[in-house]
Amino acid sequence: MTDALFLPNELESALRQIGAERYHVHHPFHRLLHDGELTRGQVQAWALNRYYYQASIPAKDAILMARLPTAELRREWRRRIEDHDGDGVKPGGIERWLKLAEGVGLDRAMVESTARILPATRFAVEAYVHFVRDRTLLEAIASSLTELFSPAIIAERVSGMLANYDWITEGTLAYFTPRLTQAPQDSEWALAYVKRHADTPEKQQAVLAALRFKCDVLWAQLDGLYLAYVAPGLIPPGAFVPGDAE
Amino acid sequence: MTDALFLPNELESALRQIGAERYHVHHPFHRLLHDGELTRGQVQAWALNRYYYQASIPAKDAILMARLPTAELRREWRRRIEDHDGDGVKPGGIERWLKLAEGVGLDRAMVESTARILPATRFAVEAYVHFVRDRTLLEAIASSLTELFSPAIIAERVSGMLANYDWITEGTLAYFTPRLTQAPQDSEWALAYVKRHADTPEKQQAVLAALRFKCDVLWAQLDGLYLAYVAPGLIPPGAFVPGDAE
C-alpha cells in the first residue's frame, strides 16, 4: 500500500480501477446469466438469493443515515431508502424485485421468508450491513460506490436476459429501469463526498479498501450461486432446490 | 416448526440429529482432505483459511464471556480462551495452528495477516462472531455445540492425513491432539447448560436454529474452499493462489 496522497481525481481513477478489476460483471455467473445459458431453476436461485440483498439495503441505509450528522445529509440518504421501500403508491425496489421473482416462477411468500437462501448469501449481505455499522462513516459511504459500475451491468443484464430467455418479459425486469437513473444520482453524490473527505493517505487507503470489500460482497454472492447451482452443483443443506418452486 | 416442548433428552437427540445431517464431516472437501486426494496447494488453502476461524474463536469467546452473569460461568468460558491463546508457556490452539500452516509450507506472517483468505471465509467467520454478540446468551452458547461432533472429525482427519500425505507429520497435526480432550469437556458443559435453560418450545427451537446456523458457518467455509481450489477453481480476486507460497 502506498502512502502517497492522491489528488481527488487520482483517487477517483483508483476507485474506478478497482471496479474494472473486481466488480461482479466479471464473474462467470453473470456472464452465464446474461448470455442466456442458465436454466429457469438457476435464474430462480439467483432471483431468490439476490432478494435478500435487495431487502437488506434499506436496513444498511438506515444504519448509515443514523450516523449522518445533518438534516441535509440525512435527506440525501433518506431518498435512497424511499427508492427501495417505495412511498406506499409507487412500488419501491424491494416490491419490484418480488415481481421479478414471481415473474421467474417463485412463490412470493417463500422468497420473502428468505428461509431457503444460501448461507453464503446471508453471510455476505450481513457482512455489508455490519461493515456500514462498524466502520467509519467515510468507509461506509465509500462502500456504496459499486453503484458507479451498476448502470453498465444492468443494461447488459436486461438486454441479455430479454434476448435469451423467452419466459422473461420486460415487465419482469421492471426492477432495473429506475435503477438506471437512481444509481448514477446516488454514486455521483457518494463519489463527490469521498473525494472531498478522504484528505489523508490513510483515509484514501481506507476508502479504496472499503470499495474492494464491497466488490467482495457482490462477488461472493455469485460464487455461492455458482457452486450450488452451476458447478459442481453442491447445494448446502436446507437451501433452495430448483424444481421445488415449480 | 413444532411447538411441542421436548424433554431434555429429546432436545439432545434433536441437536445430535442436526449434526448427523449438517456437520461439515459430510462435506466433499473434508472427504478429499482426509482421503489424501488434495494437492499440497489445496491443503495450504485449507490451512490458511481455517486459520482465520481459529484466530477468531477467542474474540467470539470473549464476547460471550462478557455476557455471562457470574464468576463461575465466566471461569468456565475463560478456560476456553486459554485453550486457544495459551498461557505464555504452553502454546494455545492458535499457535499450534500456525505450526500446522508452517508445516504445510505457508509463510507464518502471510497466514497471520489473513490478507489472502477467501471473502467467503471472512464473511462466515464474522457471521459467527456477530451471532454470539447479537443473539440471546442461550443461542450463543448453543452455537458452540458443534464441538459435540468434532472428536469424530478430528480423529478421522488426523489418521487420514497422516496416512495419505507423506509431507505431513504428526508434529504438524499437533494442533488436534489437545482438542480431543478439550472439545468434549466444552461441549458437555454447553449441552448441560442448553438442556437446563431451553425450557420453552420457543427457546428449544432457538437453540436448534443456533446449531443449524453454526453448521452453516462451518459448511460455508468448505464450500468456499471447494469452489476456489477444487472445482471449478474459481479463485476470487486477491485470494491465495497455490504456488505463491512455495
Short mmCIF file of C-alpha atoms in Angstrom, two decimals:
data_model
loop_
_atom_site.label_atom_id
_atom_site.label_comp_id
_atom_site.label_asym_id
_atom_site.label_seq_id
_atom_site.Cartn_x
_atom_site.Cartn_y
_atom_site.Cartn_z
CA MET A 1 0.00 0.00 0.00
CA THR A 2 1.35 3.39 -0.98
CA ASP A 3 1.30 6.24 1.49
CA ALA A 4 1.22 8.94 -1.20
CA LEU A 5 -1.65 11.43 -1.08
CA PHE A 6 -3.78 11.16 -4.24
CA LEU A 7 -5.33 14.23 -5.84
CA PRO A 8 -9.15 13.84 -5.83
CA ASN A 9 -9.18 12.80 -9.49
CA GLU A 10 -6.38 10.32 -8.91
CA LEU A 11 -8.43 8.83 -6.08
CA GLU A 12 -11.41 8.56 -8.44
CA SER A 13 -9.23 6.78 -11.01
CA ALA A 14 -8.01 4.34 -8.34
CA LEU A 15 -11.64 3.67 -7.31
CA ARG A 16 -12.70 3.09 -10.92
CA GLN A 17 -9.71 0.76 -11.40
CA ILE A 18 -10.98 -1.42 -8.54
CA GLY A 19 -14.32 -1.71 -10.33
CA ALA A 20 -12.58 -2.57 -13.59
CA GLU A 21 -10.83 -5.46 -11.84
CA ARG A 22 -13.22 -6.69 -9.16
CA TYR A 23 -16.82 -5.76 -9.98
CA HIS A 24 -19.07 -8.82 -10.35
CA VAL A 25 -19.75 -8.02 -14.02
CA HIS A 26 -16.56 -10.08 -14.49
CA HIS A 27 -17.94 -13.12 -12.62
CA PRO A 28 -18.71 -16.21 -14.76
CA PHE A 29 -22.20 -16.48 -13.21
CA HIS A 30 -23.09 -13.02 -14.51
CA ARG A 31 -21.91 -13.97 -17.99
CA LEU A 32 -23.98 -17.18 -17.93
CA LEU A 33 -26.99 -15.17 -16.74
CA HIS A 34 -26.96 -12.51 -19.43
CA ASP A 35 -25.84 -14.90 -22.19
CA GLY A 36 -28.99 -16.97 -21.59
CA GLU A 37 -27.01 -20.05 -20.59
CA LEU A 38 -28.86 -20.62 -17.32
CA THR A 39 -31.89 -22.84 -16.77
CA ARG A 40 -35.07 -21.40 -15.31
CA GLY A 41 -34.18 -23.05 -11.99
CA GLN A 42 -30.76 -21.39 -11.96
CA VAL A 43 -32.31 -17.99 -12.67
CA GLN A 44 -34.79 -18.68 -9.84
CA ALA A 45 -31.89 -19.38 -7.47
CA TRP A 46 -30.32 -16.05 -8.50
CA ALA A 47 -33.58 -14.12 -8.02
CA LEU A 48 -34.27 -15.80 -4.65
CA ASN A 49 -30.81 -15.12 -3.23
CA ARG A 50 -30.47 -11.64 -4.68
CA TYR A 51 -33.77 -10.75 -2.97
CA TYR A 52 -32.04 -10.96 0.41
CA TYR A 53 -29.50 -8.39 -0.76
CA GLN A 54 -32.27 -6.11 -2.07
CA ALA A 55 -34.30 -6.46 1.13
CA SER A 56 -31.28 -5.66 3.32
CA ILE A 57 -30.25 -2.46 1.54
CA PRO A 58 -32.77 -0.20 3.37
CA ALA A 59 -31.53 -1.59 6.71
CA LYS A 60 -27.98 -0.80 5.62
CA ASP A 61 -29.03 2.68 4.52
CA ALA A 62 -30.97 3.33 7.75
CA ILE A 63 -27.91 2.39 9.80
CA LEU A 64 -25.83 4.75 7.68
CA MET A 65 -28.43 7.52 7.84
CA ALA A 66 -28.47 7.25 11.64
CA ARG A 67 -24.74 8.13 11.59
CA LEU A 68 -25.11 11.22 9.37
CA PRO A 69 -24.74 14.48 11.34
CA THR A 70 -27.01 16.91 9.41
CA ALA A 71 -30.56 17.03 8.07
CA GLU A 72 -29.15 17.80 4.60
CA LEU A 73 -27.02 14.64 4.59
CA ARG A 74 -29.86 12.55 6.02
CA ARG A 75 -32.29 13.84 3.35
CA GLU A 76 -29.85 12.66 0.66
CA TRP A 77 -29.72 9.24 2.23
CA ARG A 78 -33.45 9.04 3.01
CA ARG A 79 -34.14 9.29 -0.73
CA ARG A 80 -32.25 6.02 -1.22
CA ILE A 81 -34.43 4.27 1.36
CA GLU A 82 -37.56 5.58 -0.39
CA ASP A 83 -36.19 4.25 -3.69
CA HIS A 84 -36.08 0.76 -2.16
CA ASP A 85 -39.12 0.83 0.14
CA GLY A 86 -41.44 2.91 -2.08
CA ASP A 87 -43.80 5.65 -0.94
CA GLY A 88 -46.91 3.48 -0.50
CA VAL A 89 -48.12 4.37 -4.01
CA LYS A 90 -45.15 3.95 -6.36
CA PRO A 91 -43.60 0.48 -5.72
CA GLY A 92 -40.01 0.53 -4.45
CA GLY A 93 -37.08 -1.66 -5.42
CA ILE A 94 -37.98 -4.45 -3.00
CA GLU A 95 -41.52 -4.74 -4.39
CA ARG A 96 -40.18 -4.65 -7.93
CA TRP A 97 -37.71 -7.42 -7.10
CA LEU A 98 -40.54 -9.56 -5.70
CA LYS A 99 -42.32 -9.06 -9.03
CA LEU A 100 -39.15 -10.25 -10.76
CA ALA A 101 -39.01 -13.32 -8.50
CA GLU A 102 -42.68 -14.11 -9.18
CA GLY A 103 -42.06 -13.49 -12.88
CA VAL A 104 -39.45 -16.24 -12.97
CA GLY A 105 -41.83 -18.62 -11.20
CA LEU A 106 -41.07 -18.31 -7.49
CA ASP A 107 -43.63 -18.17 -4.69
CA ARG A 108 -43.68 -14.67 -3.20
CA ALA A 109 -44.01 -15.85 0.43
CA MET A 110 -41.12 -18.32 0.02
CA VAL A 111 -38.92 -15.53 -1.34
CA GLU A 112 -39.92 -13.05 1.39
CA SER A 113 -39.19 -15.63 4.12
CA THR A 114 -35.53 -15.87 2.87
CA ALA A 115 -35.58 -19.31 4.55
CA ARG A 116 -34.14 -21.12 1.51
CA ILE A 117 -31.32 -18.73 0.54
CA LEU A 118 -27.69 -19.87 0.59
CA PRO A 119 -25.78 -19.28 3.85
CA ALA A 120 -23.10 -17.73 1.61
CA THR A 121 -25.64 -15.09 0.54
CA ARG A 122 -26.74 -14.41 4.11
CA PHE A 123 -23.19 -14.10 5.41
CA ALA A 124 -22.04 -11.80 2.59
CA VAL A 125 -25.05 -9.48 2.86
CA GLU A 126 -24.82 -9.31 6.66
CA ALA A 127 -21.10 -8.54 6.34
CA TYR A 128 -22.09 -5.47 4.32
CA VAL A 129 -24.67 -4.31 6.89
CA HIS A 130 -22.17 -4.83 9.73
CA PHE A 131 -19.44 -3.00 7.80
CA VAL A 132 -21.65 0.07 7.47
CA ARG A 133 -22.45 -0.10 11.19
CA ASP A 134 -18.91 -0.71 12.47
CA ARG A 135 -16.53 1.23 10.18
CA THR A 136 -16.03 4.97 9.82
CA LEU A 137 -18.77 6.98 8.12
CA LEU A 138 -16.36 7.70 5.26
CA GLU A 139 -15.74 3.95 4.73
CA ALA A 140 -19.49 3.27 4.98
CA ILE A 141 -20.25 5.83 2.25
CA ALA A 142 -17.33 4.59 0.12
CA SER A 143 -18.72 1.04 0.27
CA SER A 144 -21.76 2.25 -1.71
CA LEU A 145 -19.56 3.22 -4.68
CA THR A 146 -20.16 -0.06 -6.55
CA GLU A 147 -23.17 1.93 -7.84
CA LEU A 148 -20.62 3.68 -10.08
CA PHE A 149 -20.41 0.45 -12.06
CA SER A 150 -24.01 -0.76 -11.95
CA PRO A 151 -25.59 1.02 -14.94
CA ALA A 152 -23.34 -0.93 -17.29
CA ILE A 153 -24.13 -4.30 -15.67
CA ILE A 154 -27.87 -3.52 -15.58
CA ALA A 155 -28.04 -2.57 -19.26
CA GLU A 156 -26.11 -5.72 -20.16
CA ARG A 157 -28.21 -7.91 -17.88
CA VAL A 158 -31.59 -6.64 -19.06
CA SER A 159 -30.85 -6.76 -22.79
CA GLY A 160 -29.16 -10.15 -22.44
CA MET A 161 -31.97 -11.69 -20.38
CA LEU A 162 -34.74 -10.35 -22.65
CA ALA A 163 -32.89 -11.58 -25.73
CA ASN A 164 -32.07 -15.02 -24.35
CA TYR A 165 -34.96 -16.17 -22.13
CA ASP A 166 -38.33 -16.22 -23.86
CA TRP A 167 -40.00 -16.78 -20.47
CA ILE A 168 -38.69 -13.44 -19.15
CA THR A 169 -40.66 -10.29 -20.05
CA GLU A 170 -39.86 -6.59 -19.87
CA GLY A 171 -42.40 -6.36 -17.04
CA THR A 172 -40.48 -8.98 -15.07
CA LEU A 173 -37.30 -6.91 -15.36
CA ALA A 174 -39.04 -3.61 -14.48
CA TYR A 175 -36.93 -3.57 -11.31
CA PHE A 176 -33.95 -2.37 -13.25
CA THR A 177 -35.35 0.59 -15.19
CA PRO A 178 -35.47 3.13 -12.31
CA ARG A 179 -32.05 1.97 -11.12
CA LEU A 180 -30.54 3.29 -14.36
CA THR A 181 -31.28 6.83 -13.15
CA GLN A 182 -31.18 6.28 -9.35
CA ALA A 183 -27.77 4.58 -9.23
CA PRO A 184 -25.85 7.37 -11.04
CA GLN A 185 -27.52 10.03 -8.87
CA ASP A 186 -26.51 8.09 -5.73
CA SER A 187 -22.99 7.27 -6.82
CA GLU A 188 -22.17 10.78 -8.08
CA TRP A 189 -23.10 12.16 -4.67
CA ALA A 190 -21.11 9.49 -2.80
CA LEU A 191 -18.10 9.90 -5.09
CA ALA A 192 -18.05 13.68 -4.51
CA TYR A 193 -18.34 13.10 -0.74
CA VAL A 194 -15.47 10.61 -0.74
CA LYS A 195 -13.24 12.81 -2.92
CA ARG A 196 -13.86 15.73 -0.56
CA HIS A 197 -13.42 13.92 2.75
CA ALA A 198 -10.66 11.37 2.02
CA ASP A 199 -7.99 14.01 2.59
CA THR A 200 -5.17 11.91 4.05
CA PRO A 201 -3.32 8.88 2.62
CA GLU A 202 -4.78 6.77 5.45
CA LYS A 203 -8.37 7.81 4.66
CA GLN A 204 -7.77 7.29 0.94
CA GLN A 205 -6.44 3.76 1.52
CA ALA A 206 -9.45 3.11 3.77
CA VAL A 207 -11.95 4.13 1.05
CA LEU A 208 -10.14 2.00 -1.54
CA ALA A 209 -10.28 -0.95 0.86
CA ALA A 210 -13.98 -0.27 1.50
CA LEU A 211 -14.75 -0.49 -2.22
CA ARG A 212 -12.69 -3.70 -2.54
CA PHE A 213 -14.67 -5.12 0.40
CA LYS A 214 -17.99 -4.24 -1.29
CA CYS A 215 -16.85 -5.84 -4.55
CA ASP A 216 -16.06 -8.96 -2.49
CA VAL A 217 -19.60 -8.89 -1.03
CA LEU A 218 -21.12 -8.92 -4.53
CA TRP A 219 -18.60 -11.43 -5.93
CA ALA A 220 -19.10 -13.87 -3.03
CA GLN A 221 -22.86 -13.96 -3.72
CA LEU A 222 -22.23 -15.11 -7.30
CA ASP A 223 -19.57 -17.57 -6.06
CA GLY A 224 -22.21 -19.16 -3.82
CA LEU A 225 -24.70 -19.41 -6.67
CA TYR A 226 -22.07 -20.87 -8.99
CA LEU A 227 -21.01 -23.61 -6.56
CA ALA A 228 -24.56 -24.58 -5.61
CA TYR A 229 -26.40 -24.26 -8.93
CA VAL A 230 -23.88 -24.32 -11.82
CA ALA A 231 -20.85 -26.42 -10.93
CA PRO A 232 -20.26 -28.70 -9.16
CA GLY A 233 -23.87 -28.26 -8.03
CA LEU A 234 -23.15 -28.55 -4.32
CA ILE A 235 -26.40 -27.26 -2.73
CA PRO A 236 -25.93 -26.72 1.03
CA PRO A 237 -28.33 -28.47 3.45
CA GLY A 238 -31.67 -26.63 3.60
CA ALA A 239 -31.09 -24.36 0.59
CA PHE A 240 -33.44 -23.91 -2.38
CA VAL A 241 -33.53 -26.83 -4.81
CA PRO A 242 -34.68 -25.89 -8.34
CA GLY A 243 -37.90 -27.71 -9.08
CA ASP A 244 -39.26 -27.29 -5.56
CA ALA A 245 -40.68 -23.93 -6.64
CA GLU A 246 -42.40 -25.16 -9.79
CA MET B 1 -41.50 -25.96 13.21
CA THR B 2 -43.20 -27.88 16.01
CA ASP B 3 -44.30 -26.07 19.14
CA ALA B 4 -44.11 -29.19 21.33
CA LEU B 5 -41.92 -28.98 24.42
CA PHE B 6 -39.11 -31.55 24.22
CA LEU B 7 -37.87 -33.36 27.28
CA PRO B 8 -34.15 -32.52 27.83
CA ASN B 9 -33.03 -35.84 26.30
CA GLU B 10 -35.35 -35.34 23.33
CA LEU B 11 -33.77 -31.92 22.80
CA GLU B 12 -30.33 -33.55 22.92
CA SER B 13 -31.44 -36.09 20.32
CA ALA B 14 -32.74 -33.30 18.07
CA LEU B 15 -29.41 -31.45 18.43
CA ARG B 16 -27.41 -34.60 17.61
CA GLN B 17 -29.68 -35.19 14.61
CA ILE B 18 -28.72 -31.77 13.23
CA GLY B 19 -25.06 -32.76 13.48
CA ALA B 20 -25.76 -36.07 11.76
CA GLU B 21 -27.29 -34.18 8.83
CA ARG B 22 -25.39 -30.88 8.62
CA TYR B 23 -21.95 -31.16 10.25
CA HIS B 24 -19.13 -30.47 7.79
CA VAL B 25 -17.76 -34.00 8.18
CA HIS B 26 -20.27 -34.69 5.37
CA HIS B 27 -18.79 -32.02 3.06
CA PRO B 28 -16.94 -33.32 -0.02
CA PHE B 29 -13.94 -31.08 0.76
CA HIS B 30 -13.48 -32.85 4.10
CA ARG B 31 -13.59 -36.23 2.40
CA LEU B 32 -11.00 -35.14 -0.18
CA LEU B 33 -8.81 -33.79 2.64
CA HIS B 34 -8.72 -36.91 4.80
CA ASP B 35 -8.66 -39.29 1.83
CA GLY B 36 -5.39 -37.71 0.67
CA GLU B 37 -6.89 -36.54 -2.60
CA LEU B 38 -5.81 -32.89 -2.24
CA THR B 39 -2.63 -31.35 -3.57
CA ARG B 40 -0.23 -29.59 -1.20
CA GLY B 41 -1.53 -26.25 -2.52
CA GLN B 42 -5.13 -27.24 -1.74
CA VAL B 43 -4.16 -28.26 1.80
CA GLN B 44 -2.34 -24.93 2.14
CA ALA B 45 -5.51 -23.08 1.12
CA TRP B 46 -7.43 -25.03 3.77
CA ALA B 47 -4.83 -24.29 6.50
CA LEU B 48 -4.64 -20.60 5.53
CA ASN B 49 -8.40 -20.05 5.57
CA ARG B 50 -9.08 -22.19 8.64
CA TYR B 51 -6.51 -20.07 10.50
CA TYR B 52 -8.92 -17.12 10.38
CA TYR B 53 -11.57 -19.25 12.08
CA GLN B 54 -9.08 -20.40 14.76
CA ALA B 55 -7.84 -16.87 15.35
CA SER B 56 -11.39 -15.51 15.71
CA ILE B 57 -12.59 -18.06 18.31
CA PRO B 58 -11.06 -16.23 21.33
CA ALA B 59 -12.77 -12.99 20.20
CA LYS B 60 -16.05 -14.90 19.93
CA ASP B 61 -15.48 -16.45 23.38
CA ALA B 62 -14.53 -13.09 24.94
CA ILE B 63 -17.74 -11.54 23.60
CA LEU B 64 -19.69 -14.46 25.04
CA MET B 65 -17.80 -14.33 28.36
CA ALA B 66 -18.62 -10.62 28.68
CA ARG B 67 -22.31 -11.58 28.63
CA LEU B 68 -22.05 -14.25 31.36
CA PRO B 69 -23.50 -13.07 34.70
CA THR B 70 -21.40 -14.95 37.29
CA ALA B 71 -17.72 -15.55 38.05
CA GLU B 72 -18.41 -19.31 37.95
CA LEU B 73 -19.79 -19.11 34.41
CA ARG B 74 -17.00 -16.77 33.26
CA ARG B 75 -14.34 -19.11 34.71
CA GLU B 76 -15.77 -21.95 32.59
CA TRP B 77 -15.59 -19.79 29.49
CA ARG B 78 -12.19 -18.27 30.32
CA ARG B 79 -10.69 -21.75 30.17
CA ARG B 80 -11.71 -21.96 26.51
CA ILE B 81 -9.90 -18.72 25.72
CA GLU B 82 -6.77 -20.04 27.46
CA ASP B 83 -7.04 -23.21 25.37
CA HIS B 84 -6.82 -21.08 22.23
CA ASP B 85 -4.47 -18.30 23.36
CA GLY B 86 -2.16 -20.37 25.59
CA ASP B 87 -0.74 -19.35 28.95
CA GLY B 88 2.55 -17.89 27.68
CA VAL B 89 4.34 -21.20 28.29
CA LYS B 90 2.16 -23.94 26.84
CA PRO B 91 1.23 -22.98 23.25
CA GLY B 92 -2.51 -22.48 22.61
CA GLY B 93 -4.62 -23.55 19.66
CA ILE B 94 -3.77 -20.50 17.55
CA GLU B 95 -0.01 -21.06 17.92
CA ARG B 96 -0.47 -24.76 17.16
CA TRP B 97 -2.48 -23.91 14.04
CA LEU B 98 0.31 -21.59 12.87
CA LYS B 99 2.69 -24.55 13.29
CA LEU B 100 0.32 -26.59 11.13
CA ALA B 101 0.28 -23.86 8.49
CA GLU B 102 4.09 -23.64 8.51
CA GLY B 103 4.24 -27.43 8.42
CA VAL B 104 2.33 -27.49 5.13
CA GLY B 105 4.66 -24.85 3.67
CA LEU B 106 2.99 -21.49 4.33
CA ASP B 107 4.74 -18.33 5.48
CA ARG B 108 3.73 -17.57 9.08
CA ALA B 109 3.44 -13.80 8.56
CA MET B 110 1.27 -14.27 5.43
CA VAL B 111 -1.06 -16.56 7.39
CA GLU B 112 -1.24 -14.22 10.41
CA SER B 113 -2.08 -11.25 8.16
CA THR B 114 -5.21 -13.11 6.86
CA ALA B 115 -4.87 -10.81 3.80
CA ARG B 116 -5.15 -13.68 1.30
CA ILE B 117 -8.09 -15.62 2.76
CA LEU B 118 -11.32 -16.07 0.82
CA PRO B 119 -14.02 -13.44 1.41
CA ALA B 120 -16.35 -16.42 1.92
CA THR B 121 -14.22 -17.45 4.91
CA ARG B 122 -14.14 -13.94 6.34
CA PHE B 123 -17.90 -13.46 5.98
CA ALA B 124 -18.78 -16.85 7.51
CA VAL B 125 -16.44 -16.45 10.50
CA GLU B 126 -17.60 -12.89 11.15
CA ALA B 127 -21.22 -14.06 10.96
CA TYR B 128 -20.40 -16.42 13.85
CA VAL B 129 -18.80 -13.66 15.96
CA HIS B 130 -21.74 -11.33 15.27
CA PHE B 131 -24.25 -14.08 16.09
CA VAL B 132 -22.68 -14.57 19.54
CA ARG B 133 -22.76 -10.80 20.11
CA ASP B 134 -26.31 -10.16 18.86
CA ARG B 135 -28.41 -13.22 19.80
CA THR B 136 -29.55 -14.39 23.24
CA LEU B 137 -26.94 -15.87 25.57
CA LEU B 138 -28.71 -19.24 25.27
CA GLU B 139 -28.41 -19.15 21.46
CA ALA B 140 -24.78 -18.01 21.73
CA ILE B 141 -23.92 -20.98 23.96
CA ALA B 142 -25.93 -23.37 21.78
CA SER B 143 -23.95 -22.26 18.72
CA SER B 144 -20.84 -23.80 20.32
CA LEU B 145 -22.41 -27.27 20.28
CA THR B 146 -20.75 -28.31 17.01
CA GLU B 147 -17.98 -29.34 19.44
CA LEU B 148 -20.22 -32.32 20.19
CA PHE B 149 -19.31 -33.66 16.77
CA SER B 150 -15.67 -32.59 16.46
CA PRO B 151 -13.79 -35.51 18.12
CA ALA B 152 -15.01 -37.83 15.36
CA ILE B 153 -13.95 -35.47 12.56
CA ILE B 154 -10.59 -34.78 14.23
CA ALA B 155 -9.74 -38.47 14.63
CA GLU B 156 -10.73 -39.11 11.02
CA ARG B 157 -8.83 -36.07 9.74
CA VAL B 158 -5.59 -36.80 11.62
CA SER B 159 -5.41 -40.50 10.75
CA GLY B 160 -6.41 -39.83 7.17
CA MET B 161 -3.94 -37.00 6.66
CA LEU B 162 -1.03 -38.88 8.24
CA ALA B 163 -1.80 -41.97 6.17
CA ASN B 164 -2.22 -40.14 2.89
CA TYR B 165 0.23 -37.20 2.80
CA ASP B 166 3.87 -38.19 3.30
CA TRP B 167 4.75 -34.48 3.66
CA ILE B 168 2.51 -34.12 6.74
CA THR B 169 3.97 -35.21 10.10
CA GLU B 170 2.41 -35.93 13.48
CA GLY B 171 4.12 -32.75 14.72
CA THR B 172 2.35 -30.72 12.05
CA LEU B 173 -1.00 -32.04 13.25
CA ALA B 174 -0.22 -31.50 16.95
CA TYR B 175 -2.99 -28.87 16.94
CA PHE B 176 -5.61 -31.55 17.09
CA THR B 177 -4.39 -33.73 19.99
CA PRO B 178 -5.47 -31.42 22.87
CA ARG B 179 -8.77 -30.74 21.11
CA LEU B 180 -9.69 -34.41 21.57
CA THR B 181 -10.00 -33.80 25.32
CA GLN B 182 -10.87 -30.06 25.31
CA ALA B 183 -13.80 -30.28 22.90
CA PRO B 184 -15.75 -32.96 24.84
CA GLN B 185 -15.21 -31.04 28.12
CA ASP B 186 -16.52 -27.85 26.48
CA SER B 187 -19.45 -29.43 24.68
CA GLU B 188 -20.64 -31.50 27.68
CA TRP B 189 -20.85 -28.30 29.72
CA ALA B 190 -22.64 -26.37 26.95
CA LEU B 191 -25.05 -29.26 26.30
CA ALA B 192 -25.98 -29.45 30.00
CA TYR B 193 -26.49 -25.65 30.06
CA VAL B 194 -28.70 -25.73 26.98
CA LYS B 195 -30.76 -28.70 28.23
CA ARG B 196 -31.32 -26.90 31.56
CA HIS B 197 -32.15 -23.43 30.17
CA ALA B 198 -34.08 -24.19 26.97
CA ASP B 199 -37.29 -24.69 28.95
CA THR B 200 -39.91 -23.44 26.47
CA PRO B 201 -40.69 -24.59 22.91
CA GLU B 202 -39.54 -21.17 21.64
CA LYS B 203 -36.17 -21.42 23.38
CA GLN B 204 -35.76 -25.01 22.20
CA GLN B 205 -36.45 -24.03 18.58
CA ALA B 206 -33.98 -21.15 19.00
CA VAL B 207 -31.17 -23.45 20.19
CA LEU B 208 -31.86 -25.88 17.34
CA ALA B 209 -31.70 -22.97 14.87
CA ALA B 210 -28.47 -21.76 16.52
CA LEU B 211 -26.82 -25.13 15.95
CA ARG B 212 -28.06 -25.22 12.33
CA PHE B 213 -26.59 -21.73 11.86
CA LYS B 214 -23.23 -22.86 13.24
CA CYS B 215 -23.21 -25.90 10.96
CA ASP B 216 -23.83 -23.48 8.08
CA VAL B 217 -20.82 -21.39 9.21
CA LEU B 218 -18.53 -24.43 9.03
CA TRP B 219 -20.10 -25.79 5.82
CA ALA B 220 -19.82 -22.43 4.02
CA GLN B 221 -16.07 -22.33 4.73
CA LEU B 222 -15.59 -25.67 2.94
CA ASP B 223 -17.91 -24.52 0.13
CA GLY B 224 -15.62 -21.54 -0.43
CA LEU B 225 -12.52 -23.74 -0.50
CA TYR B 226 -14.19 -26.20 -2.87
CA LEU B 227 -15.23 -23.54 -5.40
CA ALA B 228 -11.88 -21.73 -5.36
CA TYR B 229 -9.42 -24.62 -5.09
CA VAL B 230 -11.12 -27.88 -6.16
CA ALA B 231 -13.78 -27.23 -8.80
CA PRO B 232 -14.30 -25.18 -10.87
CA GLY B 233 -11.22 -23.48 -9.41
CA LEU B 234 -12.73 -20.00 -9.31
CA ILE B 235 -10.28 -18.10 -7.08
CA PRO B 236 -11.72 -14.66 -6.12
CA PRO B 237 -9.67 -11.52 -6.88
CA GLY B 238 -6.90 -11.08 -4.29
CA ALA B 239 -7.19 -14.51 -2.68
CA PHE B 240 -4.36 -17.01 -2.12
CA VAL B 241 -3.11 -18.75 -5.26
CA PRO B 242 -1.35 -22.10 -4.61
CA GLY B 243 2.25 -21.82 -5.67
CA ASP B 244 2.61 -18.28 -4.40
CA ALA B 245 3.55 -19.68 -1.03
CA GLU B 246 6.13 -22.15 -2.30
#
